[in-house]
Coordinates of C-alpha atoms in Angstrom, one line a residue:
Chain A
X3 CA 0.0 0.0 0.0
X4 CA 1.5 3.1 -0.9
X5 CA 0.2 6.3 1.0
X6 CA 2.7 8.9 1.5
X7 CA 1.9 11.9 3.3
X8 CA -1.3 13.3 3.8
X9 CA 0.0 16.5 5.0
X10 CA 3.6 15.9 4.3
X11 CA 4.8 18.1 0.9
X12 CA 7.2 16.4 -1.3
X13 CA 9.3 17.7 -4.0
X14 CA 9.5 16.6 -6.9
X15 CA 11.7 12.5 -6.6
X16 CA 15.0 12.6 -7.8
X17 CA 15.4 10.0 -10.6
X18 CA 15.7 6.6 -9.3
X19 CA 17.9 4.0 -11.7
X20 CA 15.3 3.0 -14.6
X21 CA 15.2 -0.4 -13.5
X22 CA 14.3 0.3 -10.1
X23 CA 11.6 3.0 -11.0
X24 CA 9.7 -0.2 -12.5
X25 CA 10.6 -2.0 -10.3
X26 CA 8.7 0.1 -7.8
X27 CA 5.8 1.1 -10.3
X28 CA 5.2 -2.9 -10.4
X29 CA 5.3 -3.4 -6.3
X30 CA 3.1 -0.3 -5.7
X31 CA 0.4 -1.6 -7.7
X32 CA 0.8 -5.4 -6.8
X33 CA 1.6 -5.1 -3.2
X34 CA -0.8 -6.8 -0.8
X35 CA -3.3 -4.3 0.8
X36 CA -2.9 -5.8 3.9
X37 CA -0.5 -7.5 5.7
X38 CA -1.1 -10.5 8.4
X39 CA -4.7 -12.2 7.4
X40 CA -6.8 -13.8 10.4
X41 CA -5.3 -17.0 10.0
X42 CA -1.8 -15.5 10.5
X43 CA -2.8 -13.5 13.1
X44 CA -4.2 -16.6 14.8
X45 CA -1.1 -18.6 15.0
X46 CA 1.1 -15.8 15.8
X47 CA -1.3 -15.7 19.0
X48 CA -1.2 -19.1 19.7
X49 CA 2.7 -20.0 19.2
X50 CA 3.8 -16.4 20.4
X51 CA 1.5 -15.6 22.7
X52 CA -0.8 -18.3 24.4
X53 CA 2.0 -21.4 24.9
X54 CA 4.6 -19.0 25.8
X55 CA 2.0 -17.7 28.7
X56 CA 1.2 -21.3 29.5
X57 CA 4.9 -22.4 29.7
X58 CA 6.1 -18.9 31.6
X59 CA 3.0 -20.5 34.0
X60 CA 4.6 -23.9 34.2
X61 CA 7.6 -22.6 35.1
X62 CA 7.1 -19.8 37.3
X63 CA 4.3 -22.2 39.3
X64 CA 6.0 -25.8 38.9
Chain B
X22 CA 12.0 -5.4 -16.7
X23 CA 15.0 -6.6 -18.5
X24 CA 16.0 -10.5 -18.2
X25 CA 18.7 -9.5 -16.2
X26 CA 16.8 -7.2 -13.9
X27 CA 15.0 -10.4 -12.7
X28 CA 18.2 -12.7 -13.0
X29 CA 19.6 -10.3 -10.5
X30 CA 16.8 -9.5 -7.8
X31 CA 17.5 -11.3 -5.4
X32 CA 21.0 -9.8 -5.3
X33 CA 19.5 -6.6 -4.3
X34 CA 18.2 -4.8 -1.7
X35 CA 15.3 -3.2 -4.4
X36 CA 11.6 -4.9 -4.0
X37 CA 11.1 -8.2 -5.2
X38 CA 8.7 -8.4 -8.4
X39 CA 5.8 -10.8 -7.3
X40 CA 7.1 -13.4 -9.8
X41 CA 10.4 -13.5 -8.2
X42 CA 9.0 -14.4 -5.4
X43 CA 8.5 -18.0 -5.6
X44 CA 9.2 -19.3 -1.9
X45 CA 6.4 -21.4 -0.6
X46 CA 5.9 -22.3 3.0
X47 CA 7.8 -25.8 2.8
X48 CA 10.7 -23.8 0.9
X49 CA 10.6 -21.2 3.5
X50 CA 10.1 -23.6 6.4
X51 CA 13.3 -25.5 5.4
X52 CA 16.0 -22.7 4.7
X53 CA 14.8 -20.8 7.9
X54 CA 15.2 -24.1 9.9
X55 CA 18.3 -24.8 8.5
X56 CA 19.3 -21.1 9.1
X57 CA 18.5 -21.8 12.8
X58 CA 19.7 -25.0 13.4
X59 CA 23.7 -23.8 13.8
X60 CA 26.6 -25.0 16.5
X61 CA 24.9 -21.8 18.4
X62 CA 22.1 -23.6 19.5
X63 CA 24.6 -25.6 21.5
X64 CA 25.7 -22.8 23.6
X65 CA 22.7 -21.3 23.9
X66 CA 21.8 -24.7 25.9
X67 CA 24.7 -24.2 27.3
X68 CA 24.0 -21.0 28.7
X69 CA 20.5 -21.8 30.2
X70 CA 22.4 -25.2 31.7
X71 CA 24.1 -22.8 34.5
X72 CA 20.9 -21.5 35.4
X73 CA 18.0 -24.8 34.7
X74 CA 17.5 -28.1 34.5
X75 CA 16.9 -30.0 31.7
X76 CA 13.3 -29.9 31.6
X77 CA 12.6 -26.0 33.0
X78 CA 15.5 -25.0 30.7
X79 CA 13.5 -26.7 27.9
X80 CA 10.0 -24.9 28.7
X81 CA 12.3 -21.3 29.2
X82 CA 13.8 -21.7 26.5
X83 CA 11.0 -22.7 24.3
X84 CA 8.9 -19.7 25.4
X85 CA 11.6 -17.6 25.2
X86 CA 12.5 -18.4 21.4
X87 CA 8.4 -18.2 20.8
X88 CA 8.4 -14.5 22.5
X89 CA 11.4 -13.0 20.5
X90 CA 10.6 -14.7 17.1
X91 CA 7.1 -13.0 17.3
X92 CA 8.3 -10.0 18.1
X93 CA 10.8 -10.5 15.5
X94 CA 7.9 -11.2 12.5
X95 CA 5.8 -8.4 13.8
X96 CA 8.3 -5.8 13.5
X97 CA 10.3 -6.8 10.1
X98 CA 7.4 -8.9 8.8
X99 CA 4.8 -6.9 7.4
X100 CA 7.0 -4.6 5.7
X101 CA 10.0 -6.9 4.4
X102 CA 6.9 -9.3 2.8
X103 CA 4.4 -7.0 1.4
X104 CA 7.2 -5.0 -0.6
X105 CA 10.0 -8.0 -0.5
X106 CA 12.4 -6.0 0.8
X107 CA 15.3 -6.6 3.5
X108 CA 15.5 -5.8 7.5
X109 CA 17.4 -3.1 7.0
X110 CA 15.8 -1.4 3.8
X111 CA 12.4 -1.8 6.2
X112 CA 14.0 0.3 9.0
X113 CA 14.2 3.5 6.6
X114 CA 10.7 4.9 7.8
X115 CA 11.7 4.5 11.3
X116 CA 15.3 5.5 11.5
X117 CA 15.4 7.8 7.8
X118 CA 17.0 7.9 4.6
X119 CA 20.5 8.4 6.0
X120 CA 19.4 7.0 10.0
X121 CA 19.3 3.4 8.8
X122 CA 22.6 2.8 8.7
X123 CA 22.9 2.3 12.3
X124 CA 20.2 -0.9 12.0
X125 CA 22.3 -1.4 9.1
X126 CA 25.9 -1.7 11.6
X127 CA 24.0 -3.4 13.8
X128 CA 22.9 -6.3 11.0
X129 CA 26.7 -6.2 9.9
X130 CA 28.7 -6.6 12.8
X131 CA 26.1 -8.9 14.4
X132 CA 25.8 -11.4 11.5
X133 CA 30.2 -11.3 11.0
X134 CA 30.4 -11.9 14.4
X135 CA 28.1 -15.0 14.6
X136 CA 29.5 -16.4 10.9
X137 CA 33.5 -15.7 12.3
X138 CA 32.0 -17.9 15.1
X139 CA 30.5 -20.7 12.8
X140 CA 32.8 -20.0 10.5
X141 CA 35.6 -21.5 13.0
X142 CA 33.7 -24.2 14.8
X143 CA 33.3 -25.4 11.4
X144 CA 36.9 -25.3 10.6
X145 CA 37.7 -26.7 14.1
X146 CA 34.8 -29.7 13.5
X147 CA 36.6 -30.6 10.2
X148 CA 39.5 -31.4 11.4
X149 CA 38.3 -33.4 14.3
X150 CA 36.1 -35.1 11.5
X151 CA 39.3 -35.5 9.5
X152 CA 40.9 -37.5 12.4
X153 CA 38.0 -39.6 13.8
X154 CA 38.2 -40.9 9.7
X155 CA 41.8 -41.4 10.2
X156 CA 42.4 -39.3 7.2
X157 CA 44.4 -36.9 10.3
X158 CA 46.8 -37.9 13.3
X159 CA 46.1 -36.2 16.1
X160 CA 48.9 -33.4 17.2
X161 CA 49.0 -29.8 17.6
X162 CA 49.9 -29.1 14.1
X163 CA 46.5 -29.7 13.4
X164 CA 45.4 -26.5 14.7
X165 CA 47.2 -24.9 12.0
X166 CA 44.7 -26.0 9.7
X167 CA 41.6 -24.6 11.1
X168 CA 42.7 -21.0 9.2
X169 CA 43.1 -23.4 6.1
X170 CA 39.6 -24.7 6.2
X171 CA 37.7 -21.6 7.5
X172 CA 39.5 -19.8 3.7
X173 CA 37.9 -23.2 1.9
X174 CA 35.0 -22.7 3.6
X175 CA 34.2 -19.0 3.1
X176 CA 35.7 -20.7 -1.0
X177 CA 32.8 -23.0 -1.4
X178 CA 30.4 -20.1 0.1
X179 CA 31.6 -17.8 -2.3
X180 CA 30.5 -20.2 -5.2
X181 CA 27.1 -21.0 -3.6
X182 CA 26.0 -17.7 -3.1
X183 CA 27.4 -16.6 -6.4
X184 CA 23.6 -18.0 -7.3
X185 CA 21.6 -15.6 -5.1
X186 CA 19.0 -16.7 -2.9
X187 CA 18.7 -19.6 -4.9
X188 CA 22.3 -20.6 -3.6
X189 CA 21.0 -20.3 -0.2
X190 CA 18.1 -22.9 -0.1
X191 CA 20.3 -25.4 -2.4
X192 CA 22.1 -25.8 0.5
X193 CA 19.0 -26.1 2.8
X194 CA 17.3 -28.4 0.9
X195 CA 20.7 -30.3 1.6
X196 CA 21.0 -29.6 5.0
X197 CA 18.0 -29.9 6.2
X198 CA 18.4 -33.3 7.2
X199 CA 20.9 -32.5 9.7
X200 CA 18.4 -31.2 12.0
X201 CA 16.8 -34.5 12.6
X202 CA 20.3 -35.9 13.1
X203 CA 20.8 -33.4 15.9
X204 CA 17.3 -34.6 17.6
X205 CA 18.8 -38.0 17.4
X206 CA 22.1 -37.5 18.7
X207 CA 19.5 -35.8 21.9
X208 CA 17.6 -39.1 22.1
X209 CA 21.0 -40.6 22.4
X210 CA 22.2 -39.0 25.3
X211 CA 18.2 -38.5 27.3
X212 CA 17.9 -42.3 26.8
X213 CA 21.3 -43.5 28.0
X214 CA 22.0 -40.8 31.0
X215 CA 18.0 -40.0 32.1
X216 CA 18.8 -40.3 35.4
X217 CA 22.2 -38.0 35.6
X218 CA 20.1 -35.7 33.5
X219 CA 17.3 -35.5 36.4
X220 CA 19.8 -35.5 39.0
X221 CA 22.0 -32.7 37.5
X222 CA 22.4 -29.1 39.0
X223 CA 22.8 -26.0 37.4
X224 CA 26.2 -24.4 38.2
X225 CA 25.5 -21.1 38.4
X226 CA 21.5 -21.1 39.4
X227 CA 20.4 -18.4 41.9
X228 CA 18.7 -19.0 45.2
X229 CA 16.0 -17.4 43.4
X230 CA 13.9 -20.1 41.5
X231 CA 12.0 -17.3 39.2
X232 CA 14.7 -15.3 38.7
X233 CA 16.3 -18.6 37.2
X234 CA 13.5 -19.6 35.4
X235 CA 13.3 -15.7 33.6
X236 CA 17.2 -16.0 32.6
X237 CA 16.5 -18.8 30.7
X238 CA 13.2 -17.3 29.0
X239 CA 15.3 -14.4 28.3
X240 CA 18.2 -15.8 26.9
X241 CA 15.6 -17.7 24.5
X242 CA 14.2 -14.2 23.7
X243 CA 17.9 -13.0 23.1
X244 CA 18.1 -15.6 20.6
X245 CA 15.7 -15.4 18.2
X246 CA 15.9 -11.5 18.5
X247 CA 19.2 -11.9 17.0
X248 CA 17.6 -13.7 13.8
X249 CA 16.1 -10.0 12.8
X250 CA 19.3 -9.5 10.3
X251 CA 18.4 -12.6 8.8
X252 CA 14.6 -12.9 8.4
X253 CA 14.1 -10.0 6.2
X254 CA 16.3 -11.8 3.2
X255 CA 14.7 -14.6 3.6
X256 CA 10.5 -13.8 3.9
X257 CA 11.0 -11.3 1.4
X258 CA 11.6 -14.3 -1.5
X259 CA 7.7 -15.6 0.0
X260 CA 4.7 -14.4 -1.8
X261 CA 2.6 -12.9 0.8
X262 CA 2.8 -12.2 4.7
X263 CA 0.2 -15.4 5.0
X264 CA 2.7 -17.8 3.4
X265 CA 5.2 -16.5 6.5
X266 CA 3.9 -16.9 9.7
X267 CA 4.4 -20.7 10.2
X268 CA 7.3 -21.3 8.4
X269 CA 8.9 -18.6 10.9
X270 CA 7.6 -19.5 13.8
X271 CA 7.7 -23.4 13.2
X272 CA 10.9 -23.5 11.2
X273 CA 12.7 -20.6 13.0
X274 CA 11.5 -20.6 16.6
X275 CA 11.0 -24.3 16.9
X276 CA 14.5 -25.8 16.0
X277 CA 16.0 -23.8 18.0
X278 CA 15.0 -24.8 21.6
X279 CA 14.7 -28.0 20.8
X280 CA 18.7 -28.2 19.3
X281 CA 19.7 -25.9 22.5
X282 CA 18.5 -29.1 24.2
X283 CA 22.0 -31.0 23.3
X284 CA 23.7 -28.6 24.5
X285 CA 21.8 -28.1 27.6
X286 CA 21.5 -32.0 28.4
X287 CA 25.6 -32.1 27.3
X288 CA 26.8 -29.2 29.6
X289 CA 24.5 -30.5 32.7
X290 CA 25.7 -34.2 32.5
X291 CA 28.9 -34.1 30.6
X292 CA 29.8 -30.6 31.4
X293 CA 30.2 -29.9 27.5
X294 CA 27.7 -28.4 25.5
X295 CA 29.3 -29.8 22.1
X296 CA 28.3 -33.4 20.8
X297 CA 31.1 -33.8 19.0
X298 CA 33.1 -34.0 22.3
X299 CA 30.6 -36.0 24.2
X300 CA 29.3 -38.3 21.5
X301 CA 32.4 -40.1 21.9
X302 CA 31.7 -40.8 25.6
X303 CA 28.2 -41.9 24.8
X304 CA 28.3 -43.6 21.5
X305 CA 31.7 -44.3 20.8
X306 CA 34.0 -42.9 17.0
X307 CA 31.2 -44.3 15.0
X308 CA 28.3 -41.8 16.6
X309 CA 31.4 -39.0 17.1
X310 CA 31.8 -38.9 13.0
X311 CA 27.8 -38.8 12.2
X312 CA 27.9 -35.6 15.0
X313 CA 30.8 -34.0 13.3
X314 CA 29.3 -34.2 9.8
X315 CA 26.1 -32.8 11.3
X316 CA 28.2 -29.9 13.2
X317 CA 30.2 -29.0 10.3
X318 CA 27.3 -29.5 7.6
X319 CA 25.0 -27.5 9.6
X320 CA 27.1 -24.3 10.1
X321 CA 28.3 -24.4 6.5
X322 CA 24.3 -23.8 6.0
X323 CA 23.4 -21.3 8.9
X324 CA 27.1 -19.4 7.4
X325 CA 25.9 -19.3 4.0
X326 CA 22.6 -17.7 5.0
X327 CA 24.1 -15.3 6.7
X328 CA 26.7 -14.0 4.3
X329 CA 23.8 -14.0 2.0
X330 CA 21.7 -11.4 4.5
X331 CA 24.7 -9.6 4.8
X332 CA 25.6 -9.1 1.4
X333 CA 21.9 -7.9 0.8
X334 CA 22.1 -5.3 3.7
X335 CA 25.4 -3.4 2.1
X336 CA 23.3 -2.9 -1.4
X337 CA 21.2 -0.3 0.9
X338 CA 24.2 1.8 0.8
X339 CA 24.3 4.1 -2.3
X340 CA 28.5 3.7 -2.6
X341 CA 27.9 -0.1 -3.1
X342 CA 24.8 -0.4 -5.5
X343 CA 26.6 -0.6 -8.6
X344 CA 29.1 -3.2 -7.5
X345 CA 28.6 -6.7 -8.6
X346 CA 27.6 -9.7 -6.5
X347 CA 30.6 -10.8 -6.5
X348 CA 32.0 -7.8 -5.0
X349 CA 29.6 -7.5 -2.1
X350 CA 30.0 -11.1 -1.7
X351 CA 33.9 -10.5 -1.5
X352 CA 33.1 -7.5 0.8
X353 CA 31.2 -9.7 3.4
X354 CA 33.2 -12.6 3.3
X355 CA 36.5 -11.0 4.0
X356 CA 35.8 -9.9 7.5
X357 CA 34.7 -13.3 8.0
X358 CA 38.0 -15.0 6.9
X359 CA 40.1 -12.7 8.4
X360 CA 38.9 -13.5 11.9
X361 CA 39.1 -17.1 11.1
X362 CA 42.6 -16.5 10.1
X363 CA 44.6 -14.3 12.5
X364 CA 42.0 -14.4 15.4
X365 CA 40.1 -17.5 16.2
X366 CA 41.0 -18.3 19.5
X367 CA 40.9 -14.5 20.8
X368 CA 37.9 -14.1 18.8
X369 CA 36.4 -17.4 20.7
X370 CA 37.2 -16.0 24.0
X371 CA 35.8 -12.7 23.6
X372 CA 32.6 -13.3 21.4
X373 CA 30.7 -14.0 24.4
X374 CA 30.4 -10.5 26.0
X375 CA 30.8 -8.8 22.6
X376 CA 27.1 -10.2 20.9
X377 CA 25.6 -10.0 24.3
X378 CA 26.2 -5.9 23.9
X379 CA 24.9 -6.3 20.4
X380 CA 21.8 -8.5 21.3
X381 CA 20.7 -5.5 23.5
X382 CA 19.9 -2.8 20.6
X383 CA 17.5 -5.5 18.9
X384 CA 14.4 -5.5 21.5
X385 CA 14.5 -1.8 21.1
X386 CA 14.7 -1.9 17.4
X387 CA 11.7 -4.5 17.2
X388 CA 9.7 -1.6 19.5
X389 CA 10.5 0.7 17.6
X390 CA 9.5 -0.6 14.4
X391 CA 6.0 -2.8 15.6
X392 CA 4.9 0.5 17.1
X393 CA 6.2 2.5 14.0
X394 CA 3.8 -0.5 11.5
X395 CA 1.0 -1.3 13.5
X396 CA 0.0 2.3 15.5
X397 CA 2.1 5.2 13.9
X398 CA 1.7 4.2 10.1
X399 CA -1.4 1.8 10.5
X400 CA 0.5 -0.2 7.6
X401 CA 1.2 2.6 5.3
X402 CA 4.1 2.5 4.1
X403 CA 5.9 4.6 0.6
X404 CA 7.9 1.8 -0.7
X405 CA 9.6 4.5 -3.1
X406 CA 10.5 6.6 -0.4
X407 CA 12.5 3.9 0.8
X408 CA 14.6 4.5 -2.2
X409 CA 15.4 8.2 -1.9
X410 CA 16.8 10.3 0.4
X411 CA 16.4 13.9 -0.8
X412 CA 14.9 16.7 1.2
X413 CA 11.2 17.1 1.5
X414 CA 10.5 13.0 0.9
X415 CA 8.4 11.1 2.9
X416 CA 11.4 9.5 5.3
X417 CA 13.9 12.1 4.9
X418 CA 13.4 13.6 8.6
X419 CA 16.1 15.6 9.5
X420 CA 19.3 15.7 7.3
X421 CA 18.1 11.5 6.7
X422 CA 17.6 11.0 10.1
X423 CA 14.7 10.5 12.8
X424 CA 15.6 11.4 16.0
X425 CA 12.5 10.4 17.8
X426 CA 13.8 6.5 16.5
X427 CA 17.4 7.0 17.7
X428 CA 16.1 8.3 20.7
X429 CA 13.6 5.8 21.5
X430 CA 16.8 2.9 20.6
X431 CA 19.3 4.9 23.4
X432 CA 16.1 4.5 25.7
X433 CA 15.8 0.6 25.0
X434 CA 19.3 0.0 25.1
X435 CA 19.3 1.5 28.5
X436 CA 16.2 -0.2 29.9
X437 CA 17.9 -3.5 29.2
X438 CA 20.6 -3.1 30.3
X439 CA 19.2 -1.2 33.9
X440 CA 17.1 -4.6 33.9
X441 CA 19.5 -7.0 33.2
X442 CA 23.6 -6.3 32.6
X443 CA 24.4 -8.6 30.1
X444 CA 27.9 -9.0 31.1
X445 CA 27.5 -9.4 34.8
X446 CA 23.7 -10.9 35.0
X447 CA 23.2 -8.6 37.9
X448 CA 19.5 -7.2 37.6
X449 CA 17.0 -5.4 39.5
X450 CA 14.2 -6.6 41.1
X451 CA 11.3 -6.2 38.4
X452 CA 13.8 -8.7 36.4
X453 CA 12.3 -11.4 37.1
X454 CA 8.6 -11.0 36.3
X455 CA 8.9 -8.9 33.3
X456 CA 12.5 -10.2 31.5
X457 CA 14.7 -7.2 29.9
X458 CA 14.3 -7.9 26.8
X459 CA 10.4 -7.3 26.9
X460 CA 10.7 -4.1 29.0
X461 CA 13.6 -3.0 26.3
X462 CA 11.2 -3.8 23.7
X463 CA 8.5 -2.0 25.8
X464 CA 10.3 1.7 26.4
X465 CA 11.6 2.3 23.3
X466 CA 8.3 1.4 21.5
X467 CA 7.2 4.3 24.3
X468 CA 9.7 6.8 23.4
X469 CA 9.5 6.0 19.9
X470 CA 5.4 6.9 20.0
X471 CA 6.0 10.4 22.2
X472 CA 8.6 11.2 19.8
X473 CA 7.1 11.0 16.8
X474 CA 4.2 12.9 17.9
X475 CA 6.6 15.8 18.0
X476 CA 7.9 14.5 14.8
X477 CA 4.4 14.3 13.1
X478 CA 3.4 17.9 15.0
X479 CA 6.6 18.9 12.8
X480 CA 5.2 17.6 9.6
X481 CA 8.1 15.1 9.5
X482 CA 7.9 11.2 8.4
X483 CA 4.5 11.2 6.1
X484 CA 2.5 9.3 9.0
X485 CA -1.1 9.6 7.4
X486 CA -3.3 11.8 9.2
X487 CA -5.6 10.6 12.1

């Protein structure tokens, strides 16, 4: 997602290499909208989140 | 885009095209284990063995190595994946177009210092291969070939990586298999010395049973914090940030505790962390050659991947974009050798104390950039601003640099270490409940969201209105 600067005034870009100005003009238009998708967000929960609380518990308690 | 243009992209720090990025999540799964699974999970176990036994430092470590690596996908995921960019390129809208170079010293000395280190074991595990095959005698004189080796070895890494990324999981697809030989070399030693391993005391633990149990949860967390450097070159070849999340935290944060297990059940019963000292005891030449192979095989694997991420890092800097591969390869190899060359021993001796200063400035730099994503930027984020620095653009700040973000990483750095001192282990008395690292992580994410409202009241930094 590309949205610079609301707010923000930017001069006119210096001139990127040629290749890399397509490069970006692809990736702006093809990049995801979003990032992490509920299932991602799910497992990042459960694995960095929930066990670690569980096994902090185990330990702290055991 | 030209042929070459897409030959070349993943020798680059520019965006990956969406074609280019081809890694599924069993691709990504098995170079980011083999990335993991290094001769530094061994003294990681090693390190939580002064403090735990063998099942407590298990369950530490394991949620210590889950905490970090989350906190390491939420602050270089989102960006590094959605544009398929590196770590470092995906600090510019935090630190600036010029402030990213210190993320981008961090990433370099932090990644030469661990490869000087693998780099060496490796050279040190060949020769003890060499003689357990007979193909060596034993003598001193064979400690003049370790500098011999670690120059083949950073040889044959030149070569791989000469192929890109695609160099990189060649060899993991190869490797890969040398994690389950490291879970099996475990079994060996849990099943013959169980009760040695139940009866065995920490060295160094404290009176204090929570304080113990912490250490060992933060010295997990200190781990995997350490893999930001690397994650960025690696998600970036994945299509999309759904395809990451497993791979990462199964085939990052998983291998590690359970390989730090060797080296925690070596050091408690055998007082060595390495197998390929103990695996003699236990199993006799014929185990000791299988563990060698595995030691040496697996840092060749976690060394090439880092050279890889290393070599990506430097393209960020203007002076070094028009150089070849082959010269940035040379670039980051050369520290690398040297150490192993002139250094090893002193470098061995001394690496300890020097990464634990260098582990400290990532927990502020994963704040800094989750707060930056997910609260500052609500995931907007000009990937072509990225690639200028010219006044007036979106992440140009201040002469290229942010000082709310270099503030905010003094103020982590100094949490940590007023929490924990990472040479001496002294602490304070919150340690223990809350870990340094988290606190670190905590405070600069803090001082990173007050500064940047001055920074935003300044119409600095392009965050999008509210």
């Amino acid at each position: 997602m590309t949205d610079p600067a609301q707010g923000n005034t930017l001069s006119q870009a210096p001139a990127l290499a040629p290749q890399l100005e397509a490069r970006i003009a692809i990736v702006e238009s093809a990049a995801p909208k979003s990032d992490f998708d509920a299932s991602g967000w799910f497992w990042m929960i459960l694995l960095g989140v929930a066990i670690p609380l569980i096994l902090l518990a185990v330990g702290w308690w055991a | 885009m030209t042929t070459h243009a897409n030959t070349q992209a993943d020798e680059s720090a520019w965006p990956l095209l969406p074609e280019e990025r081809t890694w599924g999540a069993a691709r990504l799964t098995l170079t980011l284990a083999t990335t993991a699974a290094a001769t530094w999970c061994y003294l990681i176990g090693e390190s939580v063995a002064g403090y735990l036994g063998f099942i407590k430092g298990g369950l530490a470590l394991s949620a210590g190595c889950m905490i970090g690596m989350v906190l390491v996908l939420l602050a270089a995921g989102p960006t590094c994946v959605r544009f398929g960019i590196d770590s470092v390129a995906a600090t510019k809208p935090q630190f600036g177009s010029r402030g990213w170079v210190v993320p981008a010293a961090l990433q370099a000395v932090s990644i030469i210092g661990w490869n000087s280190l693998l780099i060496i074991f490796f050279a040190k595990s060949a020769v003890q291969l060499c003689v357990a095959l007979g193909i060596l005698d034993l003598g001193s004189h064979n400690a003049a070939l370790v500098p011999v080796l670690t120059v083949l070895a950073c040889a044959i890494i030149f070569t791989v990586l000469r192929r890109g990324a695609t160099g990189v999981s060649l060899v993991s697809n190869i490797l890969v298999a040398h994690v389950l030989i490291g879970l099996w070399m475990l079994y060996l030693l849990v099943s013959r010395r169980w009760p040695e391993l139940m009866a065995a005391q920490p060295a160094n633990a404290s009176s204090n049973h929570l304080w113990n149990y912490t250490t060992g949860v933060e010295l997990g967390i200190g781990a995997t914090l350490s893999w930001w450097p690397y994650i960025g070159a690696m998600i970036r070849m994945a299509p999309n940030a759904r395809t990451i999340v497993l791979p990462v935290m199964l085939g990052m944060a998983a291998p590690v505790p359970l390989l730090s297990l060797i080296g925690l059940a070596g050091s408690l019963v055998l007082k060595s962390s390495d197998p390929t000292e103990w695996l003699r005891i236990v199993g006799g030449p014929a185990y000791a050659i299988v563990s060698l192979t595995f030691v040496t095989a697996a840092n060749f694997g976690t060394t090439t991947a880092g050279i890889y991420a290393s070599a990506i890092g430097l393209r960020n800097f203007a002076a070094l974009q028009k150089h070849t591969w082959t010269t940035l390869l040379l670039i980051t190899i050369a520290p690398v050798a040297l150490v192993g060359i002139f250094i090893p021993e002193l470098f061995f001796a001394k690496f300890g104390n020097f990464l634990a200063l260098i582990g400290v400035a990532f927990a502020p730099l994963c704040g800094i950039q989750i707060v930056d994503y997910f609260v500052l930027r609500r995931g907007r984020i000009d990937i072509r601003a990225i690639y200028v620095d010219a006044p007036g653009h979106a992440y140009y700040f201040w002469r290229g640099i942010n000082p709310a973000a270099m503030t905010a990483l003094a103020v982590g750095c100094f949490t940590y270490i007023a929490f924990l001192n990472p040479l001496t282990y002294d602490s304070i008395a919150p340690y223990p409940y809350l870990t340094a690292s988290l606190p670190s992580a905590s405070a600069a994410a803090l001082a990173y969201f007050l500064g940047s409202l001055l920074v935003i009241r300044a119409g600095r930094g392009a965050y999008p209105r509210r």
